[in-house]
Amino acid sequence: MTSVNERLEVTLEDGTLLAIAGIEPPRVFAGQSGSARKADAEPDAAERLRGWLFGREIHFTQAGEQHDRWGRWPAFLFAPAGETMVPVGEALLDAGLARYVPGESVHPCHARMLGAEEAARRSGLGIWRDPYYAIISEGERRTFADKSGTFVLVEGEVTRIASSATRTRLYLGRNRSQIVTITILRRDIKMFEATGMTMSRLLGQTLRVRGLLDTTYGPEIILARPDALEMLGGVSVNPDSRH
């Protein structure tokens, strides 16, 4: 390893650029109320990661068959901690230095990574001390405007469900002017149903959803995977049940 940048991307000695699978690194600058501010710098995730990895032997396995458009190879990294090798992504989540991003490649690690993030959030570690990263409730209209185009965690009760030939929409919240729309495209519905998560069962449930926020026509998150959704009340659904 030769360097770690602020995106927590690791450059190897041969120039290969690795992106740690399953994490969303802290934002260096977070927009708030139209102005840029320095995100919580304590602890500094990149510095912590450099201090851990530099000069040590790290192992990695690719999490995909090709690099992304930025030339990064998604990968699972493992680094020494005492007498054992531990997964770097999970350790970052456990320390509150990143957020969990679901995906096909990290699905087998879903429960562990989600649990690590949850433990750090409950303990107020790392980024979870910064209000910027707080989970957004469906009624926080101004907060949604500030977070447009970014990765967010949102919670709310499903008060209405509408389906069409191309998509199903879950509406979180009761105030029409503050509703958040969760959209699932028809082609992805079968993945949700395979977990036992039929759309009709979600009515009245309180959900936590994670993904990119679009505010073009009001707050909306498009979900492509069932493991981007947590049911906080009612029947529990295990996203690993489809494997």
mmCIF file of C-alpha atoms in Angstrom, residues 8-236:
data_model
loop_
_atom_site.group_PDB
_atom_site.id
_atom_site.type_symbol
_atom_site.label_atom_id
_atom_site.label_comp_id
_atom_site.label_asym_id
_atom_site.label_seq_id
_atom_site.Cartn_x
_atom_site.Cartn_y
_atom_site.Cartn_z
ATOM 1 C CA LEU A 8 -10.702 6.042 1.852
ATOM 2 C CA GLU A 9 -9.489 4.658 -1.475
ATOM 3 C CA VAL A 10 -6.294 2.641 -1.193
ATOM 4 C CA THR A 11 -3.529 2.815 -3.793
ATOM 5 C CA LEU A 12 -1.246 -0.205 -4.027
ATOM 6 C CA GLU A 13 2.428 -0.153 -4.996
ATOM 7 C CA ASP A 14 1.610 -1.160 -8.584
ATOM 8 C CA GLY A 15 -0.820 1.774 -8.918
ATOM 9 C CA THR A 16 -4.013 -0.238 -8.491
ATOM 10 C CA LEU A 17 -6.739 1.853 -6.871
ATOM 11 C CA LEU A 18 -9.040 -0.032 -4.495
ATOM 12 C CA ALA A 19 -12.415 1.169 -3.188
ATOM 13 C CA ILE A 20 -13.424 -0.591 0.026
ATOM 14 C CA ALA A 21 -16.656 -2.467 -0.717
ATOM 15 C CA GLY A 22 -19.780 -1.714 1.276
ATOM 16 C CA ILE A 23 -18.883 1.651 2.769
ATOM 17 C CA GLU A 24 -19.704 5.291 2.105
ATOM 18 C CA PRO A 25 -16.805 7.392 3.454
ATOM 19 C CA PRO A 26 -17.317 10.619 5.394
ATOM 20 C CA ARG A 27 -17.826 13.725 3.310
ATOM 21 C CA VAL A 28 -14.926 16.141 3.606
ATOM 22 C CA PHE A 29 -17.216 19.076 2.939
ATOM 23 C CA ALA A 30 -20.907 18.805 3.716
ATOM 24 C CA GLY A 31 -23.328 21.383 2.355
ATOM 25 C CA GLN A 32 -25.582 22.847 4.995
ATOM 26 C CA SER A 33 -28.031 25.707 4.470
ATOM 27 C CA GLY A 34 -26.370 26.564 1.171
ATOM 28 C CA SER A 35 -22.851 26.965 2.569
ATOM 29 C CA ALA A 36 -19.909 24.586 2.735
ATOM 30 C CA ARG A 37 -18.638 23.531 6.100
ATOM 31 C CA LYS A 38 -15.921 21.191 7.273
ATOM 32 C CA ALA A 39 -17.434 17.905 8.369
ATOM 33 C CA ASP A 40 -16.552 16.617 11.828
ATOM 34 C CA ALA A 41 -12.794 16.144 11.598
ATOM 35 C CA GLU A 42 -12.402 14.130 14.801
ATOM 36 C CA PRO A 43 -11.551 11.419 14.292
ATOM 37 C CA ASP A 44 -10.126 11.779 10.767
ATOM 38 C CA ALA A 45 -11.025 8.573 8.956
ATOM 39 C CA ALA A 46 -8.292 8.809 6.303
ATOM 40 C CA GLU A 47 -5.582 9.473 8.897
ATOM 41 C CA ARG A 48 -6.785 6.617 11.061
ATOM 42 C CA LEU A 49 -6.788 4.262 8.096
ATOM 43 C CA ARG A 50 -3.301 5.364 6.983
ATOM 44 C CA GLY A 51 -1.978 4.816 10.493
ATOM 45 C CA TRP A 52 -3.413 1.308 10.524
ATOM 46 C CA LEU A 53 -2.458 0.125 7.035
ATOM 47 C CA PHE A 54 0.793 1.899 6.200
ATOM 48 C CA GLY A 55 3.790 -0.429 6.299
ATOM 49 C CA ARG A 56 1.635 -3.481 6.973
ATOM 50 C CA GLU A 57 0.800 -6.424 4.794
ATOM 51 C CA ILE A 58 -2.805 -6.216 3.645
ATOM 52 C CA HIS A 59 -4.826 -8.810 1.783
ATOM 53 C CA PHE A 60 -7.694 -8.128 -0.571
ATOM 54 C CA THR A 61 -10.161 -9.879 -2.794
ATOM 55 C CA GLN A 62 -11.961 -8.135 -5.636
ATOM 56 C CA ALA A 63 -15.658 -7.507 -5.080
ATOM 57 C CA GLY A 64 -16.406 -7.206 -8.778
ATOM 58 C CA GLU A 65 -15.138 -8.341 -12.147
ATOM 59 C CA GLN A 66 -14.317 -4.883 -13.442
ATOM 60 C CA HIS A 67 -13.293 -1.453 -12.240
ATOM 61 C CA ASP A 68 -15.755 1.437 -12.072
ATOM 62 C CA ARG A 69 -15.764 4.576 -14.217
ATOM 63 C CA TRP A 70 -13.197 6.197 -11.900
ATOM 64 C CA GLY A 71 -10.780 3.334 -12.364
ATOM 65 C CA ARG A 72 -11.353 1.904 -8.881
ATOM 66 C CA TRP A 73 -11.577 -1.801 -8.139
ATOM 67 C CA PRO A 74 -14.181 -2.550 -5.436
ATOM 68 C CA ALA A 75 -12.521 -4.891 -2.975
ATOM 69 C CA PHE A 76 -12.676 -6.479 0.450
ATOM 70 C CA LEU A 77 -9.559 -5.517 2.390
ATOM 71 C CA PHE A 78 -8.152 -7.413 5.355
ATOM 72 C CA ALA A 79 -5.479 -6.035 7.669
ATOM 73 C CA PRO A 80 -3.724 -7.301 10.798
ATOM 74 C CA ALA A 81 -5.164 -6.487 14.217
ATOM 75 C CA GLY A 82 -3.235 -8.334 16.879
ATOM 76 C CA GLU A 83 -2.880 -11.945 15.839
ATOM 77 C CA THR A 84 -5.704 -11.946 13.302
ATOM 78 C CA MET A 85 -6.667 -10.376 9.981
ATOM 79 C CA VAL A 86 -9.867 -8.350 10.185
ATOM 80 C CA PRO A 87 -12.104 -6.904 7.447
ATOM 81 C CA VAL A 88 -11.234 -3.229 7.017
ATOM 82 C CA GLY A 89 -14.706 -2.138 5.890
ATOM 83 C CA GLU A 90 -16.374 -3.684 8.918
ATOM 84 C CA ALA A 91 -13.770 -2.136 11.221
ATOM 85 C CA LEU A 92 -14.417 1.325 9.757
ATOM 86 C CA LEU A 93 -18.147 0.924 10.347
ATOM 87 C CA ASP A 94 -17.559 -0.339 13.868
ATOM 88 C CA ALA A 95 -15.453 2.757 14.658
ATOM 89 C CA GLY A 96 -18.066 5.119 13.212
ATOM 90 C CA LEU A 97 -15.785 6.169 10.348
ATOM 91 C CA ALA A 98 -18.122 5.269 7.472
ATOM 92 C CA ARG A 99 -21.706 4.331 6.601
ATOM 93 C CA TYR A 100 -22.860 1.011 5.178
ATOM 94 C CA VAL A 101 -23.877 0.863 1.512
ATOM 95 C CA PRO A 102 -25.694 -2.356 0.458
ATOM 96 C CA GLY A 103 -24.788 -4.082 -2.768
ATOM 97 C CA GLU A 104 -24.678 -7.472 -4.458
ATOM 98 C CA SER A 105 -21.009 -8.012 -3.680
ATOM 99 C CA VAL A 106 -21.373 -7.226 0.046
ATOM 100 C CA HIS A 107 -24.660 -9.083 0.522
ATOM 101 C CA PRO A 108 -23.057 -12.054 2.339
ATOM 102 C CA CYS A 109 -21.641 -9.544 4.871
ATOM 103 C CA HIS A 110 -24.902 -7.583 5.187
ATOM 104 C CA ALA A 111 -25.817 -8.535 8.751
ATOM 105 C CA ARG A 112 -22.329 -7.961 10.151
ATOM 106 C CA MET A 113 -21.766 -4.641 8.416
ATOM 107 C CA LEU A 114 -25.217 -3.327 9.266
ATOM 108 C CA GLY A 115 -24.726 -4.426 12.874
ATOM 109 C CA ALA A 116 -21.351 -2.695 13.067
ATOM 110 C CA GLU A 117 -22.843 0.570 11.811
ATOM 111 C CA GLU A 118 -25.774 0.305 14.216
ATOM 112 C CA ALA A 119 -23.486 -0.246 17.209
ATOM 113 C CA ALA A 120 -21.353 2.786 16.315
ATOM 114 C CA ARG A 121 -24.427 4.977 15.824
ATOM 115 C CA ARG A 122 -25.932 3.962 19.157
ATOM 116 C CA SER A 123 -22.619 4.725 20.881
ATOM 117 C CA GLY A 124 -22.210 8.069 19.113
ATOM 118 C CA LEU A 125 -18.827 7.178 17.647
ATOM 119 C CA GLY A 126 -17.017 9.046 14.877
ATOM 120 C CA ILE A 127 -19.304 10.579 12.266
ATOM 121 C CA TRP A 128 -22.370 9.822 14.381
ATOM 122 C CA ARG A 129 -21.434 12.745 16.636
ATOM 123 C CA ASP A 130 -21.980 15.065 13.669
ATOM 124 C CA PRO A 131 -25.632 16.172 13.163
ATOM 125 C CA TYR A 132 -25.032 16.051 9.406
ATOM 126 C CA TYR A 133 -25.193 12.246 9.545
ATOM 127 C CA ALA A 134 -28.319 11.969 11.696
ATOM 128 C CA ILE A 135 -31.100 9.747 10.369
ATOM 129 C CA ILE A 136 -33.735 11.978 8.757
ATOM 130 C CA SER A 137 -37.395 11.707 9.732
ATOM 131 C CA GLU A 138 -39.969 12.021 6.959
ATOM 132 C CA GLY A 139 -41.163 15.474 8.099
ATOM 133 C CA GLU A 140 -37.791 17.258 7.975
ATOM 134 C CA ARG A 141 -38.408 19.145 4.723
ATOM 135 C CA ARG A 142 -35.538 21.611 5.065
ATOM 136 C CA THR A 143 -33.062 18.840 5.816
ATOM 137 C CA PHE A 144 -34.055 17.039 2.613
ATOM 138 C CA ALA A 145 -33.397 20.176 0.571
ATOM 139 C CA ASP A 146 -29.879 20.400 2.025
ATOM 140 C CA LYS A 147 -29.112 16.725 1.305
ATOM 141 C CA SER A 148 -30.264 16.537 -2.323
ATOM 142 C CA GLY A 149 -28.036 14.258 -4.400
ATOM 143 C CA THR A 150 -26.343 12.677 -1.386
ATOM 144 C CA PHE A 151 -26.509 9.333 0.390
ATOM 145 C CA VAL A 152 -28.989 9.488 3.285
ATOM 146 C CA LEU A 153 -30.751 7.350 5.893
ATOM 147 C CA VAL A 154 -34.466 8.087 6.247
ATOM 148 C CA GLU A 155 -37.103 6.776 8.656
ATOM 149 C CA GLY A 156 -40.868 6.994 8.472
ATOM 150 C CA GLU A 157 -44.180 5.149 8.510
ATOM 151 C CA VAL A 158 -45.670 3.846 5.268
ATOM 152 C CA THR A 159 -49.041 5.582 5.061
ATOM 153 C CA ARG A 160 -49.889 4.837 1.437
ATOM 154 C CA ILE A 161 -48.811 2.464 -1.337
ATOM 155 C CA ALA A 162 -49.413 3.079 -5.042
ATOM 156 C CA SER A 163 -48.521 0.667 -7.847
ATOM 157 C CA SER A 164 -48.412 1.090 -11.603
ATOM 158 C CA ALA A 165 -47.204 -0.999 -14.524
ATOM 159 C CA THR A 166 -43.638 0.223 -14.029
ATOM 160 C CA ARG A 167 -43.138 0.848 -10.306
ATOM 161 C CA THR A 168 -44.441 0.747 -6.766
ATOM 162 C CA ARG A 169 -44.282 3.813 -4.550
ATOM 163 C CA LEU A 170 -44.257 3.749 -0.753
ATOM 164 C CA TYR A 171 -45.207 7.045 0.854
ATOM 165 C CA LEU A 172 -43.684 7.845 4.246
ATOM 166 C CA GLY A 173 -45.500 10.380 6.416
ATOM 167 C CA ARG A 174 -49.000 11.761 6.865
ATOM 168 C CA ASN A 175 -48.528 15.428 6.002
ATOM 169 C CA ARG A 176 -48.949 15.706 2.216
ATOM 170 C CA SER A 177 -46.441 18.553 1.993
ATOM 171 C CA GLN A 178 -43.757 16.527 3.804
ATOM 172 C CA ILE A 179 -44.149 13.032 2.374
ATOM 173 C CA VAL A 180 -41.074 11.052 1.283
ATOM 174 C CA THR A 181 -41.475 8.708 -1.673
ATOM 175 C CA ILE A 182 -39.695 5.349 -1.781
ATOM 176 C CA THR A 183 -39.788 3.989 -5.322
ATOM 177 C CA ILE A 184 -39.209 0.371 -6.323
ATOM 178 C CA LEU A 185 -39.108 -0.357 -10.045
ATOM 179 C CA ARG A 186 -41.171 -3.263 -11.337
ATOM 180 C CA ARG A 187 -38.068 -5.159 -12.463
ATOM 181 C CA ASP A 188 -36.808 -5.205 -8.861
ATOM 182 C CA ILE A 189 -40.047 -6.176 -7.100
ATOM 183 C CA LYS A 190 -39.308 -9.916 -7.303
ATOM 184 C CA MET A 191 -36.132 -9.476 -5.237
ATOM 185 C CA PHE A 192 -38.178 -7.893 -2.453
ATOM 186 C CA GLU A 193 -40.916 -10.518 -2.646
ATOM 187 C CA ALA A 194 -38.323 -13.310 -2.505
ATOM 188 C CA THR A 195 -37.448 -12.137 1.020
ATOM 189 C CA GLY A 196 -41.113 -12.291 2.068
ATOM 190 C CA MET A 197 -41.358 -8.513 1.741
ATOM 191 C CA THR A 198 -44.574 -8.199 -0.253
ATOM 192 C CA MET A 199 -45.447 -4.567 -0.851
ATOM 193 C CA SER A 200 -48.898 -4.758 0.759
ATOM 194 C CA ARG A 201 -47.347 -5.931 4.052
ATOM 195 C CA LEU A 202 -45.362 -2.714 4.314
ATOM 196 C CA LEU A 203 -48.435 -0.527 4.840
ATOM 197 C CA GLY A 204 -48.348 0.850 8.376
ATOM 198 C CA GLN A 205 -44.762 -0.307 8.937
ATOM 199 C CA THR A 206 -42.015 2.032 10.103
ATOM 200 C CA LEU A 207 -39.061 1.730 7.747
ATOM 201 C CA ARG A 208 -35.462 2.849 7.638
ATOM 202 C CA VAL A 209 -34.272 3.322 4.068
ATOM 203 C CA ARG A 210 -30.817 4.203 2.745
ATOM 204 C CA GLY A 211 -29.877 5.489 -0.687
ATOM 205 C CA LEU A 212 -29.346 8.526 -2.894
ATOM 206 C CA LEU A 213 -31.840 11.337 -2.348
ATOM 207 C CA ASP A 214 -33.515 12.995 -5.344
ATOM 208 C CA THR A 215 -35.566 16.138 -4.624
ATOM 209 C CA THR A 216 -36.555 17.001 -8.205
ATOM 210 C CA TYR A 217 -40.242 16.261 -7.567
ATOM 211 C CA GLY A 218 -40.112 16.091 -3.799
ATOM 212 C CA PRO A 219 -37.925 13.834 -1.612
ATOM 213 C CA GLU A 220 -37.526 10.438 -3.287
ATOM 214 C CA ILE A 221 -35.226 7.433 -2.918
ATOM 215 C CA ILE A 222 -35.204 4.688 -5.547
ATOM 216 C CA LEU A 223 -34.538 1.281 -3.976
ATOM 217 C CA ALA A 224 -33.008 -1.460 -6.098
ATOM 218 C CA ARG A 225 -32.269 -3.922 -3.286
ATOM 219 C CA PRO A 226 -34.240 -5.207 -0.280
ATOM 220 C CA ASP A 227 -31.204 -4.936 1.987
ATOM 221 C CA ALA A 228 -31.383 -1.141 1.632
ATOM 222 C CA LEU A 229 -34.583 -1.276 3.670
ATOM 223 C CA GLU A 230 -34.989 -2.121 7.355
ATOM 224 C CA MET A 231 -38.337 -2.794 8.979
ATOM 225 C CA LEU A 232 -38.299 -1.172 12.409
ATOM 226 C CA GLY A 233 -41.730 -2.376 13.467
ATOM 227 C CA GLY A 234 -44.012 -5.309 12.702
ATOM 228 C CA VAL A 235 -42.907 -8.480 10.940
ATOM 229 C CA SER A 236 -39.146 -8.846 10.649
#
